[in-house]
Amino acid sequence: IHIHGDFIIGRYKSEVEAAIAYNKAVLLLRNKGLNKNFLMNYIDEIDEISYAAIFQKVRISKKLLAYTDSL
């Protein structure tokens, strides 16, 4: 994700996990007040329950989390 330079969100087993992790990172940044025009991924391959389970499980890089703590 590009904020003030590129941040790696993490490495994931599938494109679906990576897309959900990106969405999670965007939400985290928005909740911390960073309102860049990040586009969210729409994932039609899985249902809401599966999305929520992956969203809870997927982890964001420590470097990005540290950055959000500094906002």
Short mmCIF file of N, CA and C in Angstrom, two decimals:
data_model
loop_
_atom_site.label_atom_id
_atom_site.label_comp_id
_atom_site.label_asym_id
_atom_site.label_seq_id
_atom_site.Cartn_x
_atom_site.Cartn_y
_atom_site.Cartn_z
N ILE A 1 0.87 -1.16 0.00
CA ILE A 1 0.00 0.00 0.00
C ILE A 1 0.91 1.22 0.00
N HIS A 2 0.52 2.25 -0.72
CA HIS A 2 1.36 3.45 -0.83
C HIS A 2 0.77 4.55 0.06
N ILE A 3 1.57 4.98 1.01
CA ILE A 3 1.16 6.07 1.89
C ILE A 3 2.12 7.23 1.64
N HIS A 4 3.26 7.23 2.29
CA HIS A 4 4.38 8.13 2.02
C HIS A 4 5.54 7.20 1.69
N GLY A 5 5.43 6.53 0.58
CA GLY A 5 6.30 5.43 0.23
C GLY A 5 5.49 4.15 0.31
N ASP A 6 6.07 3.06 -0.14
CA ASP A 6 5.36 1.79 -0.16
C ASP A 6 5.54 1.03 1.14
N PHE A 7 4.46 0.44 1.61
CA PHE A 7 4.48 -0.45 2.77
C PHE A 7 3.99 -1.81 2.31
N ILE A 8 4.69 -2.85 2.71
CA ILE A 8 4.21 -4.20 2.46
C ILE A 8 3.22 -4.55 3.56
N ILE A 9 2.04 -4.96 3.16
CA ILE A 9 1.01 -5.31 4.12
C ILE A 9 1.31 -6.67 4.73
N GLY A 10 1.82 -7.57 3.92
CA GLY A 10 2.16 -8.91 4.37
C GLY A 10 2.27 -9.84 3.18
N ARG A 11 2.48 -11.10 3.45
CA ARG A 11 2.53 -12.14 2.41
C ARG A 11 1.47 -13.17 2.74
N TYR A 12 0.70 -13.54 1.73
CA TYR A 12 -0.48 -14.36 1.97
C TYR A 12 -0.53 -15.54 1.01
N LYS A 13 -1.26 -16.58 1.41
CA LYS A 13 -1.34 -17.82 0.64
C LYS A 13 -2.16 -17.69 -0.64
N SER A 14 -3.11 -16.77 -0.65
CA SER A 14 -3.99 -16.65 -1.81
C SER A 14 -4.25 -15.19 -2.14
N GLU A 15 -4.75 -14.97 -3.34
CA GLU A 15 -5.12 -13.62 -3.75
C GLU A 15 -6.28 -13.10 -2.92
N VAL A 16 -7.18 -13.98 -2.54
CA VAL A 16 -8.33 -13.57 -1.71
C VAL A 16 -7.84 -13.07 -0.36
N GLU A 17 -6.93 -13.81 0.28
CA GLU A 17 -6.38 -13.35 1.56
C GLU A 17 -5.66 -12.02 1.40
N ALA A 18 -4.90 -11.87 0.33
CA ALA A 18 -4.18 -10.61 0.09
C ALA A 18 -5.15 -9.46 -0.12
N ALA A 19 -6.22 -9.69 -0.85
CA ALA A 19 -7.21 -8.64 -1.09
C ALA A 19 -7.90 -8.23 0.21
N ILE A 20 -8.23 -9.22 1.04
CA ILE A 20 -8.87 -8.91 2.32
C ILE A 20 -7.90 -8.19 3.25
N ALA A 21 -6.64 -8.59 3.25
CA ALA A 21 -5.63 -7.91 4.06
C ALA A 21 -5.48 -6.45 3.63
N TYR A 22 -5.51 -6.22 2.32
CA TYR A 22 -5.44 -4.84 1.82
C TYR A 22 -6.65 -4.05 2.34
N ASN A 23 -7.85 -4.63 2.24
CA ASN A 23 -9.04 -3.94 2.75
C ASN A 23 -8.91 -3.65 4.24
N LYS A 24 -8.37 -4.61 4.99
CA LYS A 24 -8.18 -4.42 6.43
C LYS A 24 -7.21 -3.28 6.69
N ALA A 25 -6.13 -3.20 5.92
CA ALA A 25 -5.16 -2.12 6.07
C ALA A 25 -5.79 -0.78 5.74
N VAL A 26 -6.59 -0.72 4.70
CA VAL A 26 -7.27 0.53 4.33
C VAL A 26 -8.20 0.98 5.46
N LEU A 27 -8.98 0.06 5.99
CA LEU A 27 -9.88 0.41 7.09
C LEU A 27 -9.11 0.89 8.32
N LEU A 28 -8.01 0.24 8.62
CA LEU A 28 -7.17 0.64 9.75
C LEU A 28 -6.65 2.07 9.55
N LEU A 29 -6.16 2.36 8.36
CA LEU A 29 -5.65 3.70 8.06
C LEU A 29 -6.75 4.75 8.11
N ARG A 30 -7.91 4.42 7.56
CA ARG A 30 -9.04 5.36 7.59
C ARG A 30 -9.48 5.63 9.03
N ASN A 31 -9.51 4.58 9.86
CA ASN A 31 -9.90 4.74 11.26
C ASN A 31 -8.91 5.60 12.04
N LYS A 32 -7.67 5.65 11.56
CA LYS A 32 -6.65 6.49 12.21
C LYS A 32 -6.63 7.90 11.62
N GLY A 33 -7.55 8.19 10.68
CA GLY A 33 -7.67 9.54 10.15
C GLY A 33 -6.96 9.80 8.84
N LEU A 34 -6.36 8.79 8.23
CA LEU A 34 -5.68 8.96 6.95
C LEU A 34 -6.70 8.73 5.84
N ASN A 35 -7.15 9.80 5.22
CA ASN A 35 -8.23 9.70 4.25
C ASN A 35 -7.75 9.85 2.81
N LYS A 36 -6.80 9.02 2.44
CA LYS A 36 -6.39 8.97 1.04
C LYS A 36 -7.47 8.22 0.26
N ASN A 37 -7.42 8.34 -1.04
CA ASN A 37 -8.42 7.72 -1.89
C ASN A 37 -8.06 6.27 -2.21
N PHE A 38 -8.00 5.43 -1.18
CA PHE A 38 -7.71 4.01 -1.38
C PHE A 38 -8.96 3.31 -1.90
N LEU A 39 -8.82 2.54 -2.95
CA LEU A 39 -9.94 1.76 -3.46
C LEU A 39 -9.98 0.43 -2.72
N MET A 40 -11.16 0.05 -2.30
CA MET A 40 -11.34 -1.23 -1.61
C MET A 40 -11.55 -2.33 -2.65
N ASN A 41 -11.13 -3.52 -2.30
CA ASN A 41 -11.33 -4.69 -3.16
C ASN A 41 -12.73 -5.24 -2.93
N TYR A 42 -13.40 -5.59 -4.03
CA TYR A 42 -14.68 -6.29 -3.94
C TYR A 42 -14.41 -7.74 -4.28
N ILE A 43 -14.75 -8.63 -3.37
CA ILE A 43 -14.43 -10.04 -3.54
C ILE A 43 -15.75 -10.81 -3.62
N ASP A 44 -16.10 -11.22 -4.82
CA ASP A 44 -17.38 -11.91 -5.00
C ASP A 44 -17.24 -13.43 -4.96
N GLU A 45 -16.03 -13.94 -4.74
CA GLU A 45 -15.79 -15.39 -4.75
C GLU A 45 -16.19 -16.07 -3.45
N ILE A 46 -16.37 -15.29 -2.37
CA ILE A 46 -16.69 -15.88 -1.07
C ILE A 46 -17.87 -15.16 -0.45
N ASP A 47 -18.52 -15.82 0.49
CA ASP A 47 -19.67 -15.21 1.16
C ASP A 47 -19.22 -14.33 2.33
N GLU A 48 -20.17 -13.65 2.93
CA GLU A 48 -19.87 -12.71 4.02
C GLU A 48 -19.23 -13.39 5.23
N ILE A 49 -19.68 -14.57 5.55
CA ILE A 49 -19.16 -15.28 6.72
C ILE A 49 -17.71 -15.67 6.50
N SER A 50 -17.40 -16.17 5.31
CA SER A 50 -16.02 -16.53 4.98
C SER A 50 -15.13 -15.30 4.96
N TYR A 51 -15.66 -14.19 4.40
CA TYR A 51 -14.90 -12.94 4.37
C TYR A 51 -14.56 -12.51 5.80
N ALA A 52 -15.55 -12.53 6.67
CA ALA A 52 -15.34 -12.10 8.06
C ALA A 52 -14.32 -12.99 8.77
N ALA A 53 -14.38 -14.28 8.51
CA ALA A 53 -13.43 -15.21 9.15
C ALA A 53 -12.00 -14.93 8.69
N ILE A 54 -11.84 -14.71 7.40
CA ILE A 54 -10.50 -14.40 6.88
C ILE A 54 -10.04 -13.04 7.38
N PHE A 55 -10.94 -12.07 7.42
CA PHE A 55 -10.62 -10.72 7.90
C PHE A 55 -10.08 -10.79 9.33
N GLN A 56 -10.70 -11.58 10.18
CA GLN A 56 -10.26 -11.72 11.56
C GLN A 56 -8.91 -12.43 11.66
N LYS A 57 -8.68 -13.39 10.77
CA LYS A 57 -7.48 -14.21 10.84
C LYS A 57 -6.25 -13.53 10.24
N VAL A 58 -6.45 -12.77 9.18
CA VAL A 58 -5.32 -12.21 8.43
C VAL A 58 -4.58 -11.16 9.26
N ARG A 59 -3.27 -11.15 9.17
CA ARG A 59 -2.43 -10.24 9.95
C ARG A 59 -1.81 -9.19 9.04
N ILE A 60 -1.59 -8.02 9.61
CA ILE A 60 -0.98 -6.89 8.91
C ILE A 60 0.45 -6.75 9.42
N SER A 61 1.37 -6.31 8.55
CA SER A 61 2.78 -6.22 8.93
C SER A 61 2.99 -5.30 10.13
N LYS A 62 3.97 -5.64 10.94
CA LYS A 62 4.30 -4.83 12.12
C LYS A 62 4.72 -3.42 11.73
N LYS A 63 5.39 -3.28 10.60
CA LYS A 63 5.83 -1.96 10.14
C LYS A 63 4.63 -1.05 9.85
N LEU A 64 3.63 -1.60 9.19
CA LEU A 64 2.43 -0.79 8.90
C LEU A 64 1.66 -0.50 10.18
N LEU A 65 1.57 -1.47 11.07
CA LEU A 65 0.89 -1.23 12.35
C LEU A 65 1.61 -0.15 13.16
N ALA A 66 2.93 -0.17 13.15
CA ALA A 66 3.70 0.87 13.86
C ALA A 66 3.44 2.24 13.25
N TYR A 67 3.34 2.28 11.92
CA TYR A 67 3.04 3.55 11.25
C TYR A 67 1.67 4.07 11.69
N THR A 68 0.67 3.20 11.73
CA THR A 68 -0.66 3.65 12.12
C THR A 68 -0.68 4.13 13.57
N ASP A 69 0.14 3.53 14.42
CA ASP A 69 0.23 3.98 15.81
C ASP A 69 0.79 5.39 15.92
N SER A 70 1.60 5.79 14.92
CA SER A 70 2.21 7.11 14.96
C SER A 70 1.27 8.20 14.42
N LEU A 71 0.13 7.81 13.87
CA LEU A 71 -0.81 8.80 13.32
C LEU A 71 -1.59 9.48 14.40
#
